[in-house]
Amino acid sequence: MGELRLMKGNEVLAEAAIRCGCDGYFGYPITPQSEVMETLMASEPWNTTGMVVLQAESEVAVINMVYGAAGSGKKVMASSSGPGISLMSEGISYIAGAELPCLIVNVQRGGPGLGTIQPSQADYFQAVKGGGHGDYKMIVLAPASVQEMNDFVDLGFELAFKYRNPAMILTDGAIGQMMEKVELSDYKPRNTVDEIEKIAGNWATTGKKPGNRRNVVTSLELDSARMEENNLRFQQKYKKMEEEECRFEEILCSDAEYVIVAYGTSSRVCQKSLEIARSKGFKVGLLRPITLFPFPKKAIAKLAEKVKGFLSVEMNAGQMIEDIKMSVYEAGKNVRIEHFGRMGGIIPTPGEVVDELEQKFS
Amino acid sequence: MELIDIIKQENIVYKKSKVLNDVVMHYCPGCSHGTVQKVIAELIEELDLQERAIGVAPVGCSVFIYNYIEVDWQEAAHGRAPAVATGISRLNPDKFVFTYQGDGDLASIGSGETLHACNRGENILIIFINNGIYGMTGGQMAPTTIEGMVTSTTPFGRNAELNGHPLKITELIAKLPGTSYVTRQSVHTAAAVRKCKKAIKKGIQNVLEKKGTSFVEVVSTCNSGWKMTPVAANKWMEENMFPFYPLGDLKDDIKDEPASKN
Amino acid sequence: MAKIIGAVVVDEEKCKGCNVCVNECIHDVLALHKEVNSYGYHYSYMKNSDKCIGCANCGLVCPDTCITIYRAKV
């Protein structure tokens, strides 16, 4: 059993980074995630694990520091919230284009624009459809508890390095600010110079070795045929992610006539909704995507064979519902798919969700 | 004595550095980029830094610098090279990290990253090529375009009232506490190349000795963008650029210390 | 007194004929050839080889690093 603590989600992100052997964190303050960098600065990991923590002048600088450090084969991460992630999108595109691993956390707040500092899930499209320019995808992990905030830091790095691709933890202000019991991971040492050479020696800027080809980290390729080849390689990688990395949780789905699809904070609310709905005789289940990209298309398609309807519950105007519709359509099924969402930083209540279910499906 | 008796290995007094490869540079004839990049390669060889050097390439004409200098490189987004270099340098303090940037990259879109990296005193060398124009995109006005200078977006000459003033960013950088050495050089004559090489060498040594940011501006020509012959461009630079961008050291915090043995 | 003799060898295919080396040579050694290389550039060459002292100034200013310089005492 690992060390048990009562901690905020944001603090856990920092603690998990130190414990998983992260080499560097770059950040810029933004509500509701400022505790990540505050916790790191107070922990002074440079004195213990040697991890570097730097407050940059902007999110634009943050992501480019991540790009630089990731290019040298190090385990690096950044965290921010919607407006900051928008600024980082250029850099994320470069990181994806140069095929570098890194971990980015978006502790979502309500938008668009400056919006609100209250929790939201309105950056779903930005996270799973790209956000920056060009055809690229990120692995997107959606924690629903403070425990998963801990677990997904290490997992995020593991997947990022496995695919040499940026990974994102897409959470929100509620989980970032919430205090829960958490079992912290054990300390893992940072990669040594030799280990980095083994993992990344054939692509990272670790210094040209005598006689060896040098490494150039770039996303630029002016030859169209070769650029298309690069793109085809990226697409193959994303396809492999879809085949191998899809993660989800099913709750009470085996006998369900209706299935709620919800992730993160809204999935917690919906767990309570299941109880209420079932007490009223409504056979409802919950599918909780844990990876938003890759999206659990096959699980949805399988459920579509037997359920009468899906309700996508999101803290936005209806974004994930498009992926649910796509999953059902691609499986050649025809099931009713509805959306219920609250916006502006409002978290739906379990009762509201049940009311929606009753209105839309009875 | 016949030429054939002179042209022998043992009589070589000047040749291409081994750190510069055989790829023909894509620059226009007479472009200053080639000269500066040659100097950088020579210094990397002379200071035995090929295995420690990591360069950060900009966006602009010199984006392909990584095709010529035989060290590890990372290609940055437009203007972000100092942030990329910060990331590399902070996590790899044993490496020699440098950026190579043009005026649009460094002084316009990347002015924020440049000023803050210099102000933090990152242990990096920044080489700043100032030719007062956007070369790659076809000769538009740069932040450093001097007043009256004709570009494709200032067809009647830069007018401060309409286009704003030319930015002397090197003067700003010299005032920042994080920089230890800030200098302005050129490479249009052999004497200037020798001086510039000395300046870049000093910048490299400062970085190796962890003395903060070193910043070397090279006032340069873009003869294609300026629509002149290379020789005429050099003359125009002397007559028009140097009065506004005077050559010499703007800041040398460590000049009193004994010179390094390298 | 020993005399210094120099020689300049230009990589004709790499030379872009920018003329900067010709302009830099105060000994009037170099000129652009009336012939062109395969890229169509009038490459630099030693027009007056007897005047070269191997000062290396042409090599220093060459943006395409296509000049090698030799020097010998006779």
XYZ file of C-alpha atoms in Angstrom:
698
model
C 0.000 0.000 0.000
C 1.392 3.363 -1.016
C 1.356 6.483 1.117
C -2.179 7.688 1.857
C -2.939 11.397 1.966
C -5.818 13.832 1.775
C -4.966 16.158 -1.090
C -6.322 18.483 -3.748
C -6.321 17.173 -7.315
C -3.950 19.908 -8.446
C -1.506 19.188 -5.617
C -1.571 15.511 -6.515
C -0.570 16.305 -10.108
C 2.554 17.973 -8.737
C 3.329 15.214 -6.272
C 2.773 12.511 -8.889
C 5.101 14.308 -11.300
C 7.922 14.313 -8.752
C 7.299 10.687 -7.819
C 7.161 9.350 -11.376
C 10.611 10.673 -12.235
C 9.538 13.707 -14.233
C 12.563 15.748 -15.372
C 10.944 19.121 -15.746
C 7.786 21.167 -15.336
C 7.106 24.507 -16.989
C 4.120 26.610 -16.031
C 2.309 29.899 -16.020
C -0.290 30.791 -13.407
C -3.943 30.417 -14.367
C -7.005 29.586 -12.287
C -8.114 26.885 -11.505
C -4.743 25.052 -11.706
C -2.213 27.370 -10.082
C -1.678 24.961 -7.187
C 0.251 22.628 -9.489
C 3.209 24.975 -9.862
C 2.806 26.330 -6.316
C 3.065 22.807 -4.901
C 6.096 22.050 -7.073
C 7.878 25.250 -6.078
C 7.209 24.577 -2.392
C 8.432 20.968 -2.756
C 11.741 22.102 -4.330
C 12.215 18.821 -6.202
C 15.476 20.116 -7.717
C 16.999 19.404 -4.300
C 15.708 15.845 -4.180
C 15.051 14.194 -7.541
C 16.759 16.910 -9.581
C 13.519 17.824 -11.359
C 13.565 21.318 -12.876
C 10.589 23.638 -12.260
C 10.381 26.960 -14.066
C 7.739 29.668 -14.180
C 7.739 31.021 -17.729
C 6.620 34.381 -19.088
C 3.603 32.989 -20.942
C 1.948 29.749 -21.960
C 3.493 30.257 -25.388
C 6.925 30.112 -23.768
C 5.839 27.221 -21.517
C 4.963 24.877 -24.370
C 8.107 25.788 -26.289
C 10.234 25.074 -23.227
C 8.448 21.725 -23.061
C 9.163 21.251 -26.782
C 12.859 21.967 -26.248
C 13.232 19.758 -23.202
C 11.159 16.942 -24.731
C 13.346 17.152 -27.813
C 16.323 16.303 -25.627
C 14.633 13.065 -24.536
C 13.499 14.227 -21.100
C 10.200 13.570 -19.323
C 8.545 16.981 -19.208
C 5.118 18.328 -18.459
C 3.065 21.487 -18.304
C -0.347 22.332 -16.930
C -2.790 25.101 -17.683
C -6.467 25.839 -18.273
C -8.444 26.595 -21.451
C -7.123 30.074 -22.323
C -3.575 28.908 -21.707
C -4.074 25.691 -23.659
C -5.263 27.814 -26.596
C -1.959 29.689 -26.456
C -0.090 26.391 -26.276
C -1.883 24.911 -29.266
C 0.731 26.103 -31.748
C 3.452 24.413 -29.728
C 1.444 21.226 -29.214
C 1.104 20.970 -32.992
C 4.893 21.298 -33.347
C 5.434 18.649 -30.657
C 3.049 16.267 -32.417
C 4.648 17.072 -35.780
C 8.147 16.464 -34.444
C 6.902 13.293 -32.685
C 7.999 14.133 -29.174
C 6.601 12.776 -25.916
C 5.280 15.126 -23.251
C 2.407 15.462 -20.816
C 0.050 18.436 -20.802
C -2.701 18.931 -18.246
C -5.798 21.001 -18.946
C -7.732 21.796 -15.765
C -10.761 23.076 -17.654
C -12.705 26.236 -16.873
C -15.709 27.652 -18.686
C -15.265 29.507 -21.954
C -15.255 30.862 -24.575
C -12.864 33.755 -24.114
C -11.966 34.591 -20.562
C -15.226 32.864 -19.610
C -15.312 31.800 -16.009
C -12.969 30.163 -13.551
C -15.588 27.555 -12.639
C -15.290 23.968 -13.884
C -16.279 23.016 -17.410
C -15.793 20.362 -20.068
C -15.967 22.742 -22.994
C -12.411 22.023 -24.205
C -13.327 18.482 -25.322
C -13.107 19.309 -29.030
C -9.857 21.200 -28.510
C -8.351 18.173 -26.790
C -9.604 15.279 -28.913
C -9.879 16.872 -32.346
C -6.530 18.646 -32.357
C -6.705 22.245 -31.205
C -3.658 23.345 -33.153
C -3.060 23.246 -36.888
C -2.538 20.147 -38.976
C -3.708 16.529 -38.764
C -2.616 15.346 -35.363
C -4.060 13.639 -32.309
C -3.141 13.483 -28.659
C -3.846 10.686 -26.238
C -6.403 12.246 -23.878
C -6.942 10.847 -20.383
C -9.950 11.964 -18.346
C -9.602 11.402 -14.597
C -12.763 11.258 -12.500
C -11.104 11.325 -9.089
C -8.110 12.694 -7.260
C -6.737 9.141 -7.282
C -6.842 9.115 -11.062
C -5.081 12.495 -11.111
C -2.235 10.629 -9.422
C -2.404 7.523 -11.580
C -2.695 9.252 -14.945
C 0.512 11.282 -14.618
C 2.644 8.151 -14.803
C 0.300 6.546 -17.335
C 0.348 9.708 -19.444
C 4.137 9.685 -19.609
C 4.179 5.969 -20.353
C 1.827 6.389 -23.317
C 3.560 9.568 -24.508
C 6.901 7.769 -24.680
C 5.388 4.591 -26.119
C 4.027 6.546 -29.081
C 6.403 9.538 -29.091
C 3.378 11.774 -28.969
C 1.945 14.418 -26.640
C -0.516 13.076 -24.067
C -3.057 15.209 -22.256
C -4.835 14.875 -18.953
C -8.172 16.583 -19.544
C -9.655 17.346 -16.163
C -11.551 20.305 -14.762
C -11.601 22.807 -11.942
C -13.812 20.615 -9.771
C -11.376 17.706 -9.662
C -8.402 20.074 -9.547
C -9.757 21.837 -6.485
C -11.404 18.848 -4.809
C -9.753 17.171 -1.792
C -9.919 13.401 -1.614
C -8.055 10.509 -0.167
C -5.305 9.414 -2.493
C -2.802 6.600 -2.475
C 0.345 8.151 -3.846
C 2.629 6.236 -6.178
C 6.025 5.102 -4.988
C 9.060 7.117 -6.048
C 10.608 6.148 -9.373
C 14.068 7.474 -10.164
C 14.477 9.849 -13.089
C 15.993 8.362 -16.230
C 19.777 8.384 -16.190
C 21.831 9.754 -19.083
C 22.424 6.174 -20.258
C 18.733 5.319 -20.034
C 17.805 8.423 -22.033
C 20.384 7.439 -24.631
C 18.762 4.010 -24.842
C 15.199 5.339 -25.027
C 15.782 8.393 -27.197
C 19.312 8.191 -28.553
C 18.167 7.806 -32.143
C 15.932 10.883 -32.196
C 16.678 13.259 -29.307
C 19.186 16.117 -29.152
C 21.499 14.406 -26.717
C 24.585 15.626 -28.578
C 26.154 14.222 -31.739
C 28.242 11.131 -31.033
C 31.493 10.590 -32.948
C 30.791 8.634 -36.104
C 27.034 8.655 -35.505
C 24.389 10.398 -37.484
C 23.246 13.546 -35.714
C 19.676 14.126 -34.564
C 17.533 16.965 -35.851
C 14.191 17.519 -34.169
C 11.866 19.199 -36.634
C 8.334 19.136 -38.002
C 9.406 20.745 -41.290
C 9.459 18.829 -44.573
C 9.109 20.889 -47.737
C 9.010 17.846 -50.020
C 5.284 17.120 -50.356
C 5.738 13.413 -50.997
C 7.828 13.028 -47.863
C 5.455 15.216 -45.857
C 2.598 12.970 -46.897
C 4.665 9.967 -45.810
C 5.134 11.618 -42.430
C 1.396 12.185 -42.185
C 0.652 8.582 -43.096
C 3.034 7.459 -40.364
C 1.248 9.714 -37.851
C -2.136 8.342 -38.897
C -0.901 4.772 -38.476
C 0.252 5.685 -34.992
C -3.141 7.190 -34.103
C -4.832 4.078 -35.462
C -2.624 1.892 -33.285
C -3.593 4.031 -30.301
C -7.265 3.452 -31.151
C -6.673 -0.278 -31.311
C -4.535 -0.642 -28.210
C -5.043 2.189 -25.770
C -8.782 2.628 -25.407
C -9.800 2.700 -21.759
C -13.296 2.976 -20.289
C -15.421 1.881 -17.366
C -18.928 0.377 -17.558
C -21.239 0.649 -14.566
C -24.531 -1.286 -14.511
C -24.517 -1.601 -18.279
C -25.264 -5.337 -18.497
C -29.032 -4.990 -18.096
C -29.312 -1.328 -19.052
C -31.962 -0.079 -21.458
C -30.487 3.387 -21.477
C -26.846 4.345 -21.120
C -25.443 7.616 -19.928
C -22.065 8.468 -21.415
C -20.090 10.850 -19.224
C -16.470 11.399 -18.208
C -14.641 13.224 -15.425
C -16.736 15.338 -13.076
C -20.005 14.729 -14.926
C -19.481 10.958 -14.686
C -19.320 11.265 -10.880
C -22.623 13.108 -10.878
C -24.121 10.462 -13.155
C -23.169 7.623 -10.816
C -25.610 9.112 -8.328
C -28.149 9.553 -11.136
C -27.999 5.799 -11.780
C -29.099 5.084 -8.223
C -31.993 7.537 -8.437
C -33.083 6.312 -11.867
C -32.917 2.656 -10.897
C -34.938 3.328 -7.721
C -37.620 4.635 -10.095
C -37.386 1.445 -12.159
C -35.448 3.025 -15.008
C -32.752 0.582 -16.124
C -29.887 2.944 -16.684
C -26.164 2.249 -16.997
C -23.097 4.462 -17.268
C -20.280 4.274 -19.742
C -17.348 6.352 -18.561
C -14.682 6.954 -21.208
C -11.292 7.109 -19.498
C -9.487 7.852 -22.747
C -11.327 10.488 -24.791
C -8.923 9.895 -27.630
C -8.972 7.033 -28.385
C -12.731 7.164 -27.826
C -14.436 3.887 -26.751
C -16.171 3.476 -30.096
C -16.369 -0.301 -29.940
C -17.921 -0.293 -26.463
C -20.552 2.198 -27.618
C -21.215 0.165 -30.755
C -21.696 -2.973 -28.697
C -24.116 -1.237 -26.345
C -25.967 0.190 -29.346
C -26.990 -3.355 -30.254
C -29.183 -3.630 -27.191
C -29.959 -0.253 -25.616
C -32.815 2.073 -26.522
C -30.888 5.279 -26.120
C -27.745 7.110 -25.057
C -27.627 10.313 -23.046
C -24.391 12.245 -23.291
C -23.964 14.271 -20.131
C -21.336 16.940 -20.462
C -20.489 20.307 -18.962
C -20.692 21.920 -22.390
C -23.130 22.520 -25.255
C -22.713 19.024 -26.690
C -19.291 17.979 -27.920
C -18.674 14.344 -26.953
C -22.147 13.531 -28.308
C -20.652 13.841 -31.801
C -18.240 11.000 -31.053
C -21.081 8.898 -29.639
C -23.134 9.529 -32.787
C -20.130 8.672 -34.939
C -19.549 5.428 -33.016
C -23.185 4.370 -33.464
C -23.252 5.444 -37.115
C -20.022 3.612 -37.946
C -21.485 0.466 -36.372
C -24.504 0.801 -38.670
C -26.907 1.127 -35.765
C -29.823 3.440 -35.235
C -30.330 4.401 -31.603
C -31.579 7.666 -30.110
C -28.737 9.805 -28.837
C -29.480 12.837 -26.713
C -27.393 15.404 -24.932
C -27.735 17.101 -21.588
C -25.286 19.765 -20.603
C -24.789 22.674 -18.284
C -22.454 25.504 -19.179
C -20.874 28.573 -17.676
C -19.206 26.648 -14.883
C -22.316 24.893 -13.591
C -22.110 21.212 -12.645
C -25.327 19.314 -13.381
C -27.071 17.726 -10.401
C -27.934 13.997 -10.314
C -31.623 14.872 -10.206
C -31.399 17.064 -13.276
C -29.818 14.217 -15.206
C -32.625 11.830 -14.195
C -35.252 14.429 -15.169
C -33.604 14.687 -18.590
C -33.592 10.921 -18.976
C -37.273 10.753 -18.153
C -38.191 13.636 -20.434
C -36.192 12.448 -23.398
C -36.693 8.722 -23.249
C -40.090 8.018 -21.670
C 57.741 28.147 -57.793
C 54.771 26.700 -59.594
C 51.225 26.704 -58.231
C 51.319 22.947 -58.049
C 54.131 23.207 -55.504
C 52.095 25.488 -53.263
C 48.799 23.630 -53.414
C 49.750 20.925 -50.957
C 48.142 19.716 -47.768
C 50.932 21.103 -45.572
C 50.517 24.613 -47.026
C 46.798 24.968 -46.227
C 46.125 28.120 -44.212
C 42.364 28.288 -44.606
C 39.804 25.586 -45.350
C 36.278 24.551 -44.630
C 35.611 23.389 -41.087
C 34.802 19.710 -40.583
C 31.731 20.768 -38.602
C 30.313 22.310 -41.776
C 29.115 19.592 -44.137
C 29.233 19.528 -47.950
C 25.593 20.406 -48.526
C 25.374 23.479 -50.773
C 23.668 26.215 -48.765
C 20.327 27.379 -50.120
C 21.111 31.038 -49.453
C 21.270 33.592 -52.250
C 24.748 34.488 -53.551
C 26.515 36.827 -51.118
C 24.101 36.265 -48.221
C 25.579 36.981 -44.789
C 23.953 33.851 -43.334
C 26.554 31.618 -44.969
C 29.447 33.597 -43.545
C 28.080 33.647 -39.985
C 27.215 29.953 -40.076
C 30.693 29.129 -41.292
C 32.145 31.059 -38.356
C 29.912 29.181 -35.901
C 31.006 25.832 -37.372
C 34.680 26.829 -37.157
C 34.292 27.754 -33.486
C 32.432 24.548 -32.629
C 35.364 22.666 -34.153
C 38.072 24.811 -32.551
C 36.481 24.631 -29.092
C 35.769 20.893 -29.473
C 32.035 21.324 -28.898
C 30.573 19.097 -31.585
C 29.291 16.549 -29.071
C 28.030 19.144 -26.598
C 26.462 21.697 -28.917
C 22.711 21.796 -29.451
C 21.479 24.444 -31.851
C 17.990 25.868 -32.060
C 16.962 26.901 -35.567
C 14.486 29.711 -36.264
C 11.780 30.253 -38.842
C 12.978 32.394 -41.719
C 15.683 32.022 -44.353
C 17.987 30.322 -41.862
C 15.428 27.642 -40.953
C 17.666 25.123 -42.742
C 20.796 25.971 -40.763
C 20.406 22.462 -39.348
C 21.205 21.044 -42.768
C 24.682 22.589 -42.729
C 26.218 22.550 -39.249
C 26.963 19.028 -38.061
C 25.562 19.095 -34.532
C 22.215 18.113 -33.008
C 19.506 20.661 -33.771
C 15.954 21.465 -32.860
C 13.766 23.502 -35.174
C 11.644 26.004 -33.216
C 8.331 27.644 -34.053
C 8.597 31.224 -35.322
C 10.133 33.378 -32.577
C 10.187 30.687 -29.904
C 13.829 29.658 -30.147
C 14.849 31.263 -26.809
C 12.078 29.341 -25.010
C 13.071 26.098 -26.742
C 16.704 26.780 -25.832
C 15.642 27.461 -22.232
C 13.963 24.061 -22.057
C 17.004 22.274 -23.458
C 19.542 24.194 -21.425
C 17.711 23.977 -18.084
C 17.394 20.213 -18.346
C 20.815 19.656 -19.926
C 23.162 22.063 -18.158
C 26.204 20.200 -19.488
C 25.326 21.109 -23.074
C 26.237 24.218 -25.054
C 22.899 25.547 -26.276
C 22.604 28.349 -28.818
C 19.932 29.914 -30.992
C 20.330 31.439 -34.416
C 17.562 33.878 -35.306
C 16.731 36.565 -37.809
C 15.223 39.958 -37.051
C 11.608 38.989 -37.727
C 11.953 35.884 -35.592
C 13.854 37.468 -32.702
C 12.736 41.094 -32.601
C 9.127 40.836 -33.785
C 7.168 37.655 -33.149
C 9.703 36.364 -30.612
C 10.482 39.598 -28.780
C 8.800 38.356 -25.599
C 10.675 35.052 -25.504
C 13.937 36.834 -26.331
C 13.659 39.492 -23.623
C 12.581 37.044 -20.945
C 15.227 34.423 -21.720
C 17.862 37.179 -21.608
C 16.397 38.634 -18.441
C 16.417 35.263 -16.696
C 20.022 34.945 -17.762
C 19.623 31.571 -19.418
C 23.004 30.038 -20.166
C 22.557 30.235 -23.901
C 24.162 32.085 -26.786
C 21.799 34.003 -29.036
C 23.031 34.915 -32.513
C 20.857 37.582 -34.061
C 21.042 38.233 -37.794
C 19.733 41.737 -38.463
C 19.300 42.525 -42.133
C 16.299 44.777 -41.677
C 13.952 42.711 -43.813
C 11.942 39.483 -44.011
C 14.018 37.588 -46.540
C 12.184 34.294 -46.883
C 8.685 35.664 -47.353
C 9.811 38.091 -50.018
C 11.245 41.250 -48.499
C 8.619 42.696 -46.173
C 9.260 45.302 -43.470
C 11.013 43.913 -40.383
C 11.001 45.411 -36.878
C 14.548 46.562 -37.612
C 13.889 48.095 -41.051
C 15.416 51.562 -40.857
C 13.429 54.674 -41.667
C 13.171 55.379 -45.349
C 14.130 51.815 -46.303
C 12.031 50.383 -49.122
C 10.520 46.946 -48.580
C 7.568 45.183 -50.205
C 5.261 46.359 -47.405
C 6.832 49.822 -47.200
C 7.064 50.491 -50.950
C 7.622 54.213 -50.341
C 10.109 53.682 -47.538
C 9.495 53.055 -43.839
C 7.663 55.976 -42.331
C 7.746 56.004 -38.537
C 4.372 57.722 -38.310
C 2.708 55.076 -40.431
C 4.843 51.979 -39.749
C 6.295 52.611 -36.310
C 9.934 53.023 -35.406
C 12.751 50.577 -36.058
C 13.492 48.575 -32.903
C 16.982 48.590 -31.419
C 16.330 45.427 -29.459
C 20.026 44.841 -28.778
C 20.163 48.096 -26.805
C 17.213 46.865 -24.718
C 18.864 43.504 -24.139
C 22.100 45.133 -23.022
C 20.179 46.690 -20.127
C 18.932 43.350 -18.798
C 20.746 41.959 -15.757
C 20.701 38.399 -17.140
C 23.009 39.202 -20.052
C 26.753 39.231 -19.566
C 27.932 40.010 -23.072
C 26.013 41.937 -25.716
C 27.722 42.968 -28.904
C 26.979 44.103 -32.452
C 29.154 42.839 -35.279
C 29.157 42.403 -39.039
C 30.760 40.026 -41.564
C 31.095 42.158 -44.690
C 34.915 42.328 -44.723
C 37.659 39.960 -43.645
C 38.462 42.228 -40.712
C 34.805 42.234 -39.667
C 34.643 38.429 -39.926
C 37.702 38.110 -37.662
C 36.130 40.438 -35.091
C 32.782 38.698 -35.302
C 34.436 35.338 -34.770
C 36.187 36.670 -31.687
C 32.871 37.980 -30.374
C 31.014 34.704 -30.942
C 33.902 32.842 -29.318
C 33.612 35.048 -26.275
C 29.867 34.438 -26.205
C 30.391 30.670 -26.323
C 32.964 30.800 -23.548
C 30.643 32.853 -21.357
C 27.926 30.266 -21.813
C 30.315 27.415 -21.019
C 31.365 29.283 -17.887
C 27.678 29.785 -16.899
C 27.845 33.556 -16.985
C 24.316 34.061 -18.262
C 23.067 34.976 -21.695
C 25.433 36.148 -24.403
C 23.936 38.005 -27.327
C 25.707 38.643 -30.624
C 23.910 40.750 -33.212
C 25.343 40.566 -36.718
C 24.242 43.459 -38.913
C 23.803 41.685 -42.219
C 22.773 42.116 -45.803
C 19.878 40.637 -47.715
C 20.948 41.597 -51.174
C 17.974 39.849 -52.829
C 15.511 41.554 -50.527
C 17.300 44.848 -50.850
C 17.476 44.346 -54.622
C 21.206 45.048 -54.881
C 24.306 43.133 -55.840
C 26.092 41.562 -52.851
C 28.946 44.071 -53.079
C 26.561 47.033 -53.377
C 24.531 45.670 -50.445
C 27.648 45.601 -48.273
C 28.325 49.224 -49.184
C 24.704 50.233 -48.547
C 24.877 48.523 -45.156
C 28.002 50.450 -44.211
C 26.491 53.754 -45.255
C 22.934 53.293 -43.987
C 22.716 50.523 -41.392
C 25.881 51.168 -39.383
C 24.998 54.781 -38.457
C 21.730 53.499 -36.925
C 23.130 50.186 -35.654
C 26.705 51.112 -34.653
C 29.101 48.164 -34.343
C 30.909 47.239 -31.145
C 30.292 45.856 -27.673
C 27.192 47.195 -25.939
C 27.879 45.327 -22.726
C 30.800 43.291 -21.509
C 30.440 42.477 -17.843
C 33.417 40.196 -17.692
C 36.050 41.974 -19.697
C 38.248 42.495 -16.667
C 38.568 38.802 -15.990
C 41.544 36.956 -17.472
C 40.874 35.547 -20.898
C 40.093 31.852 -21.060
C 42.837 29.582 -22.279
C 40.789 28.262 -25.191
C 64.484 37.599 -47.478
C 61.999 34.820 -47.940
C 59.089 35.543 -50.208
C 55.520 34.487 -49.334
C 53.551 32.919 -52.117
C 49.879 32.087 -51.848
C 47.319 30.197 -53.843
C 43.552 30.139 -53.855
C 41.552 27.107 -54.883
C 37.869 27.753 -55.524
C 35.352 24.916 -55.535
C 33.902 26.050 -58.846
C 30.687 24.087 -58.497
C 29.928 25.522 -55.051
C 30.785 29.117 -55.964
C 27.734 31.322 -56.558
C 29.704 34.160 -58.099
C 28.675 36.709 -55.471
C 31.847 38.674 -56.136
C 32.421 39.445 -52.451
C 35.833 37.717 -52.478
C 36.878 39.548 -55.628
C 35.966 42.838 -54.024
C 37.764 41.920 -50.802
C 41.073 41.007 -52.481
C 43.286 44.088 -52.356
C 45.990 42.334 -54.393
C 43.804 42.020 -57.471
C 44.263 38.261 -57.581
C 40.671 37.165 -58.090
C 38.045 37.727 -60.742
C 34.828 36.104 -61.863
C 35.395 33.711 -64.722
C 33.719 34.384 -68.044
C 32.626 30.736 -68.033
C 29.792 29.550 -65.785
C 29.479 26.465 -63.603
C 26.640 23.944 -63.967
C 24.358 26.204 -61.886
C 25.006 29.098 -64.253
C 27.201 31.105 -61.904
C 30.331 32.914 -63.046
C 32.676 31.393 -60.505
C 35.618 33.104 -58.874
C 39.145 32.171 -59.988
C 42.757 33.335 -59.705
C 43.188 35.737 -62.574
C 46.577 36.963 -61.352
C 47.958 34.013 -59.423
C 51.413 35.527 -59.100
C 50.047 38.321 -56.928
C 48.497 36.079 -54.230
C 50.132 36.195 -50.801
C 47.726 33.724 -49.169
C 46.272 36.330 -46.784
C 43.000 34.305 -46.598
C 40.776 37.374 -46.686
C 38.831 36.013 -49.646
C 38.182 32.784 -47.767
C 37.003 34.596 -44.655
C 34.325 36.584 -46.468
C 33.147 33.719 -48.674
C 29.553 32.918 -47.622
C 29.629 29.533 -49.347
C 32.930 28.340 -47.870
C 34.149 27.260 -51.271
C 37.672 28.686 -51.013
C 40.732 26.847 -49.736
C 43.907 28.886 -49.272
C 47.531 27.763 -49.394
C 50.652 29.655 -48.421
C 54.330 28.807 -48.719
C 57.657 30.545 -48.118
C 60.205 30.407 -50.913
